Coordinates of C-alpha atoms and ligand atoms in Angstrom, one line a residue:
M1 CA 101.4 77.3 54.9
Q2 CA 101.0 78.4 58.9
V3 CA 102.9 76.1 61.4
T4 CA 102.8 76.8 65.1
V5 CA 106.0 75.0 67.0
I6 CA 105.8 74.0 69.6
G7 CA 108.8 73.3 72.7
A8 CA 112.2 75.4 71.9
G9 CA 114.4 72.3 72.8
V10 CA 116.5 71.0 69.9
A11 CA 114.1 69.9 68.0
G12 CA 111.4 72.6 68.6
L13 CA 115.0 74.8 66.4
S14 CA 115.7 72.8 64.6
C15 CA 112.1 71.8 63.4
A16 CA 111.3 75.9 62.9
L17 CA 114.5 75.8 61.2
E18 CA 113.5 73.5 58.6
L19 CA 110.2 75.8 57.8
A20 CA 112.0 78.8 58.0
E21 CA 114.3 77.6 55.5
R22 CA 111.5 76.6 53.3
G23 CA 110.4 80.2 53.2
V24 CA 107.5 78.7 55.2
A25 CA 105.9 81.0 57.9
V26 CA 106.9 79.7 61.1
E27 CA 106.2 80.8 65.0
V28 CA 107.7 78.3 68.3
L29 CA 106.1 78.6 71.3
E30 CA 107.6 77.9 74.6
R31 CA 106.5 77.9 78.0
A32 CA 109.8 79.0 80.0
T33 CA 110.3 82.7 79.4
Q34 CA 114.4 81.8 78.0
L35 CA 116.4 79.4 76.3
A36 CA 118.5 79.2 79.1
G37 CA 117.4 76.2 81.6
A38 CA 113.9 75.9 79.7
G39 CA 114.4 72.1 79.3
C40 CA 116.2 68.5 78.7
S41 CA 117.8 70.7 76.2
W42 CA 119.9 72.6 77.6
F43 CA 122.1 69.9 80.2
A44 CA 122.8 68.0 77.3
G45 CA 126.6 67.5 76.9
G46 CA 126.5 68.3 73.1
M47 CA 128.1 65.1 72.0
L48 CA 127.2 64.3 68.4
A49 CA 128.7 60.4 68.0
P50 CA 127.1 58.2 66.0
W51 CA 129.9 55.0 66.0
C52 CA 130.1 55.2 69.5
E53 CA 126.2 55.3 70.3
R54 CA 125.8 52.5 68.1
E55 CA 126.9 50.0 70.9
S56 CA 123.8 50.2 72.3
S57 CA 121.7 51.6 70.0
T58 CA 120.3 50.9 66.4
A59 CA 122.0 51.4 62.7
L60 CA 118.8 53.9 62.1
V61 CA 120.5 55.6 64.8
A62 CA 124.1 55.5 64.0
Q63 CA 122.6 57.1 60.2
L64 CA 120.2 59.7 61.3
G65 CA 123.6 60.7 63.5
E66 CA 125.7 61.0 60.4
E67 CA 123.4 63.1 58.6
S68 CA 122.2 65.6 61.7
L69 CA 126.7 66.1 62.2
A70 CA 126.6 67.5 59.1
W71 CA 123.3 69.8 59.5
W72 CA 125.6 71.0 62.8
R73 CA 128.3 70.9 60.7
A74 CA 126.7 73.3 57.9
R75 CA 124.9 75.8 60.4
F76 CA 126.4 75.7 63.6
P77 CA 130.0 76.7 63.0
G78 CA 130.6 75.7 66.9
T79 CA 130.8 72.8 65.5
V80 CA 134.2 70.5 66.2
V81 CA 134.9 67.2 64.6
N82 CA 137.9 66.4 65.3
G83 CA 136.8 62.8 67.6
T84 CA 135.4 60.5 70.6
L85 CA 138.7 58.8 72.2
L86 CA 137.4 56.0 74.3
V87 CA 139.9 54.4 77.5
A88 CA 139.6 51.7 79.7
H89 CA 142.3 51.3 82.9
G90 CA 143.6 47.8 82.1
R91 CA 141.8 46.1 84.1
D92 CA 139.1 47.1 82.1
A93 CA 140.3 46.8 78.9
A94 CA 138.4 43.3 77.9
E95 CA 135.0 46.6 77.9
L96 CA 137.3 48.4 75.2
A97 CA 136.7 45.0 73.6
Q98 CA 133.2 44.6 73.1
F99 CA 132.7 48.4 72.4
A100 CA 135.2 47.5 69.1
R101 CA 133.2 44.6 68.7
R102 CA 129.8 46.3 68.6
T103 CA 130.6 49.5 67.4
A104 CA 132.3 50.8 63.5
H105 CA 134.8 53.3 62.3
G106 CA 136.8 52.8 66.1
R107 CA 140.5 52.8 65.6
P108 CA 141.8 51.3 68.5
L109 CA 145.4 53.7 69.5
S110 CA 147.9 52.0 71.6
A111 CA 149.4 54.7 74.9
D112 CA 151.5 56.5 72.1
G113 CA 148.8 57.4 69.8
I114 CA 146.3 57.8 73.2
A115 CA 149.3 60.4 74.0
A116 CA 149.4 62.0 70.0
L117 CA 145.6 63.0 70.6
E118 CA 145.3 63.9 74.6
P119 CA 149.1 64.8 75.7
D120 CA 147.2 65.3 79.5
L121 CA 146.6 61.6 79.3
A122 CA 149.7 60.7 78.6
G123 CA 150.8 57.7 80.7
R124 CA 147.4 56.8 82.0
F125 CA 145.9 54.4 79.8
A126 CA 147.8 51.8 77.3
H127 CA 144.7 50.9 75.6
G128 CA 141.8 53.6 73.3
L129 CA 139.8 53.0 70.7
Y130 CA 139.4 56.1 68.7
F131 CA 136.5 57.4 66.4
A132 CA 138.0 60.2 64.4
D133 CA 134.7 61.3 62.8
E134 CA 132.8 62.2 65.3
G135 CA 131.6 65.6 66.0
H136 CA 131.0 67.7 69.2
L137 CA 129.1 71.5 70.1
D138 CA 128.0 72.8 73.6
P139 CA 124.3 72.9 73.4
R140 CA 124.2 76.7 74.9
A141 CA 125.5 77.6 71.7
A142 CA 123.9 76.0 69.7
L143 CA 120.8 76.4 70.9
S144 CA 120.8 80.0 70.6
A145 CA 122.7 80.5 67.0
L146 CA 119.5 78.3 66.6
A147 CA 116.8 81.2 68.2
A148 CA 119.2 83.8 66.4
R149 CA 118.5 82.1 63.0
L150 CA 115.6 81.6 63.4
A151 CA 115.1 85.5 64.5
E152 CA 117.0 86.8 60.9
L153 CA 114.5 84.9 59.0
G154 CA 111.7 86.8 60.4
V155 CA 110.5 83.5 62.6
R156 CA 108.5 84.8 66.5
L157 CA 110.2 82.7 69.3
R158 CA 107.3 83.9 72.2
F159 CA 108.5 82.7 75.4
G160 CA 106.5 82.4 78.5
V161 CA 103.8 81.2 76.5
E162 CA 102.4 77.7 77.9
A163 CA 101.0 76.1 74.6
P164 CA 97.8 74.2 74.6
A165 CA 98.1 70.4 73.2
G166 CA 96.6 69.8 70.0
G167 CA 96.0 71.7 67.0
R168 CA 95.1 75.4 66.2
A169 CA 92.7 76.5 63.2
G170 CA 94.3 77.2 60.0
R171 CA 97.4 76.2 61.4
A172 CA 99.2 73.0 61.2
V173 CA 101.2 72.3 64.5
I174 CA 104.9 70.3 65.0
D175 CA 104.5 69.9 68.7
C176 CA 108.1 69.2 70.3
R177 CA 107.0 69.4 74.1
G178 CA 110.1 66.4 75.0
L179 CA 108.0 65.2 78.4
A180 CA 105.3 67.9 78.3
A181 CA 103.8 65.9 75.6
R182 CA 103.6 62.6 77.6
P183 CA 99.6 63.0 78.6
Q184 CA 99.3 63.0 74.6
L185 CA 101.7 60.4 73.8
A186 CA 100.8 57.0 76.9
D187 CA 104.0 55.7 75.5
L188 CA 106.3 58.3 76.4
R189 CA 108.9 57.7 80.1
G190 CA 111.8 60.4 81.1
V191 CA 114.9 59.4 81.7
K192 CA 116.8 60.8 83.9
G193 CA 120.4 62.4 83.4
E194 CA 122.8 64.1 85.8
A195 CA 126.0 66.1 84.7
V196 CA 128.6 67.9 86.4
L197 CA 130.2 70.7 84.6
L198 CA 133.8 71.5 86.0
R199 CA 136.2 74.3 85.7
L200 CA 140.2 73.5 86.0
T201 CA 143.0 75.6 83.8
E202 CA 146.2 72.3 84.8
L203 CA 144.7 70.0 81.9
T204 CA 143.8 70.4 78.4
L205 CA 141.3 68.0 76.6
A206 CA 140.2 68.8 72.8
R207 CA 137.7 66.2 72.1
P208 CA 134.9 64.1 74.3
V209 CA 137.1 61.3 76.0
R210 CA 134.7 58.9 77.8
L211 CA 136.1 56.0 80.4
L212 CA 134.8 52.5 80.2
H213 CA 134.2 51.6 83.5
P214 CA 131.4 48.5 84.6
R215 CA 130.5 50.7 86.8
L216 CA 131.1 54.2 86.5
P217 CA 131.1 55.2 82.7
V218 CA 131.6 58.8 82.5
Y219 CA 132.2 61.2 79.5
V220 CA 133.9 64.9 79.6
V221 CA 133.3 67.0 76.9
P222 CA 134.4 70.3 76.5
R223 CA 133.5 73.5 76.8
A224 CA 135.3 76.7 76.5
P225 CA 138.9 76.2 77.4
G226 CA 139.1 75.2 80.8
L227 CA 135.4 74.3 81.2
Y228 CA 134.4 70.6 81.2
M229 CA 130.8 69.5 81.1
V230 CA 130.9 65.9 83.5
G231 CA 128.5 63.3 82.7
A232 CA 126.3 61.6 82.4
T233 CA 124.1 59.2 84.1
S234 CA 121.4 57.8 82.9
I235 CA 118.2 57.0 85.7
E236 CA 114.9 55.8 85.0
S237 CA 112.8 58.8 86.5
D238 CA 110.7 61.6 85.7
D239 CA 112.3 63.6 88.7
G240 CA 114.0 66.8 86.8
A241 CA 114.7 68.5 90.8
R242 CA 117.1 66.9 92.3
V243 CA 120.8 65.7 91.9
S244 CA 121.1 62.8 94.7
A245 CA 124.7 62.8 96.2
R246 CA 124.8 58.9 94.9
S247 CA 125.6 60.2 91.2
L248 CA 127.7 63.0 91.8
L249 CA 129.8 60.8 93.9
E250 CA 130.2 58.5 90.9
L251 CA 130.5 61.7 88.0
L252 CA 133.5 63.0 90.2
S253 CA 134.8 59.5 91.0
A254 CA 135.2 58.8 87.8
A255 CA 136.1 62.2 86.6
Y256 CA 138.8 62.0 88.9
A257 CA 139.3 58.1 87.9
L258 CA 140.0 59.2 84.1
H259 CA 142.2 61.6 85.5
P260 CA 143.4 63.5 89.2
A261 CA 143.4 66.6 87.6
F262 CA 139.7 66.5 88.4
G263 CA 139.7 66.5 91.7
E264 CA 141.1 70.1 92.3
A265 CA 139.0 71.2 89.3
Q266 CA 135.9 74.0 90.6
V267 CA 132.2 73.5 89.9
V268 CA 130.2 75.2 88.7
E269 CA 127.4 74.1 88.4
I270 CA 125.3 71.0 88.9
G271 CA 122.4 70.2 85.8
T272 CA 120.3 67.9 86.1
G273 CA 117.6 67.3 82.3
V274 CA 114.5 64.4 82.0
R275 CA 115.4 62.3 78.4
A276 CA 111.8 62.0 77.1
A277 CA 112.0 57.9 75.2
F278 CA 109.9 55.7 74.1
P279 CA 109.4 52.3 75.1
D280 CA 112.9 50.7 72.4
N281 CA 114.5 54.6 73.0
L282 CA 114.1 55.3 69.4
P283 CA 112.7 59.0 67.5
R284 CA 109.1 59.4 66.4
L285 CA 107.1 61.0 64.1
R286 CA 104.1 60.2 64.9
R287 CA 100.3 62.3 63.7
A288 CA 97.2 62.9 65.1
G289 CA 94.8 65.1 63.4
E290 CA 97.0 68.5 62.1
V291 CA 99.4 68.1 65.0
L292 CA 103.0 66.3 64.1
Y293 CA 104.6 65.1 67.4
V294 CA 108.4 64.9 66.9
N295 CA 109.5 62.9 69.9
G296 CA 111.6 60.3 72.1
L297 CA 115.0 62.0 71.4
Y298 CA 116.2 60.1 74.3
R299 CA 120.3 60.2 74.8
H300 CA 120.4 61.4 71.2
G301 CA 118.6 65.1 71.0
F302 CA 121.4 66.4 68.4
L303 CA 122.2 63.9 67.5
L304 CA 119.2 63.1 65.9
A305 CA 116.9 66.2 66.3
P306 CA 118.4 67.6 62.8
A307 CA 117.5 64.5 60.6
L308 CA 114.5 64.9 62.6
A309 CA 113.6 68.0 61.6
R310 CA 113.7 67.1 58.0
R311 CA 111.5 64.5 58.3
A312 CA 109.5 66.4 60.0
A313 CA 109.4 69.3 57.1
Q314 CA 108.7 67.3 54.5
V315 CA 105.9 65.4 56.5
L316 CA 104.5 68.3 56.0
L317 CA 104.7 70.3 53.3
A318 CA 104.5 66.8 50.6
G319 CA 103.3 64.4 52.5
G320 CA 106.6 62.9 53.1
H321 CA 106.8 59.1 54.1
F322 CA 109.4 57.4 56.5
P323 CA 108.9 54.0 57.8
E324 CA 112.0 53.9 59.9
V325 CA 110.8 57.0 62.4
M326 CA 107.1 57.2 61.4
D327 CA 104.5 55.1 63.7
E328 CA 102.5 52.5 62.6
D329 CA 99.3 55.2 63.8
S330 CA 100.8 57.7 61.4
R331 CA 101.0 55.8 58.4
Q332 CA 97.3 54.4 58.5
R333 CA 96.0 57.6 59.0
R334 CA 98.2 59.3 56.4
L335 CA 96.6 56.0 54.0
A336 CA 93.5 56.1 55.4
Ligands
FAD1 C1 122.6 65.5 80.9 C2 122.5 64.6 79.7 C3 122.6 64.8 78.7 C4 122.9 64.7 77.4 N1 124.1 64.5 76.5 C5 123.9 64.6 74.9 C6 124.2 64.6 74.4 O1 125.8 64.5 75.2 N2 124.0 64.5 72.8 C7 123.3 64.6 72.6 O2 122.2 63.9 71.1 N3 121.9 63.9 73.6 C8 122.2 64.6 74.9 N4 121.0 64.3 75.0 C9 119.6 63.7 75.2 C10 118.6 65.3 74.7 O3 119.0 66.7 76.3 C11 117.6 65.2 75.0 O4 117.6 64.5 73.8 C12 116.8 67.6 74.4 O5 117.4 68.1 74.2 C13 115.5 66.5 73.4 O6 114.9 67.5 72.7 P1 113.8 68.0 72.9 O7 113.6 69.4 72.3 O8 112.8 67.1 72.4 O9 113.6 68.4 74.7 P2 113.4 69.8 75.6 O10 114.8 70.2 75.6 O11 113.1 69.1 77.3 O12 112.7 70.5 74.9 C14 110.8 70.5 75.2 C15 110.5 72.1 75.7 O13 109.4 72.0 75.7 C16 108.5 72.8 76.2 N5 107.5 73.3 76.5 C17 107.5 72.0 77.5 N6 106.1 71.6 77.7 C18 104.6 73.5 76.9 C19 104.0 74.0 76.4 N7 102.7 73.2 76.6 N8 104.9 75.1 74.9 C20 105.6 75.8 75.7 N9 106.3 75.2 75.4 C21 106.5 73.8 76.2 C22 109.7 73.2 77.1 O14 109.8 74.3 78.1 C23 111.3 72.6 76.1 O15 111.6 73.7 75.9 C24 121.7 64.4 76.9 C25 120.8 65.0 77.7 C26 121.3 64.9 79.1 C27 119.8 64.9 80.2

């Protein structure tokens, strides 16, 4: 079998790798001329937080996320598993309790516990919640590593190719175009996310830190030493062309509320991506003829792509059936 994967975001590259590792002849077509800035994946935070995300999603996301975390650990040495820390200011302590009730695996922390994990936050927060088994990665490094591994396996990544929608004679197609697939997947919508990259050496954080705040929830993810990604907004919009002043104000204010040292940070980049989401914010494998769509990864692309890719490969090669992520449509087609 020969497979064309359309889109070199995290979904497309994960699918291509799952297939290439099974010895399938794969090519990847990407309309951008390079990985940098190609799609939403380039702008992600890179949190691999199955348990925290349970707060606003289903058990399925946690289950697929846990599987994906193991996949990243096995394939990308830059995967760091040293947990996620949640903190809230005293007046917002109820937010922490509520978060703990809605999630699993979070361990309550005292001020001393917070200081032991993140010495630079010592004395700033009385209570926290620690999800020790969660991880994070630098999405840009991870995408580059996947592309390099694919090249080693003989997979051709063709950049600057605007692939038409639909099937190809003699080839199976996995369509991972993100929001660009909306003409074919009419129930997709865009959810804009804005984020800022900051450089500061006055502060060291070893792991993603989320500040719970009723109006300004924010997370800070460490990248290279001295570099932090502060994110992210979640706005019902397809407009990925601009970052609003209001969003910037809110992100930077929230970072400053986490630690005033962020006030001295150098702004390295202001970025935005548009996440593709289905109405229930859950991902789908959807089959239409020879095309298998992998889409709707919403705010969980890195968290979910490997688990979806594994299922997509099994569907293509062995007719695997995964009702938890496959649409009713696909099931009917498969049974027909
Ligand atoms: C600010 C922000 C923070 C985020 N943080 C996290 C996080 O911490 N953890 C997490 O798991 N997720 C996070 N996400 C979500 C994650 O980024 C997305 O879920 C993920 O990137 C979706 O990946 P994708 O491969 O489906 O789409 P994309 O990355 O958009 O890839 C689609 C690709 O298809 C290409 N394409 C489109 N049309 C064509 C065509 N006709 N021919 C060829 N190529 C085409 C595009 O150029 C693009 O490269 C975040 C998102 C944002 C915006």
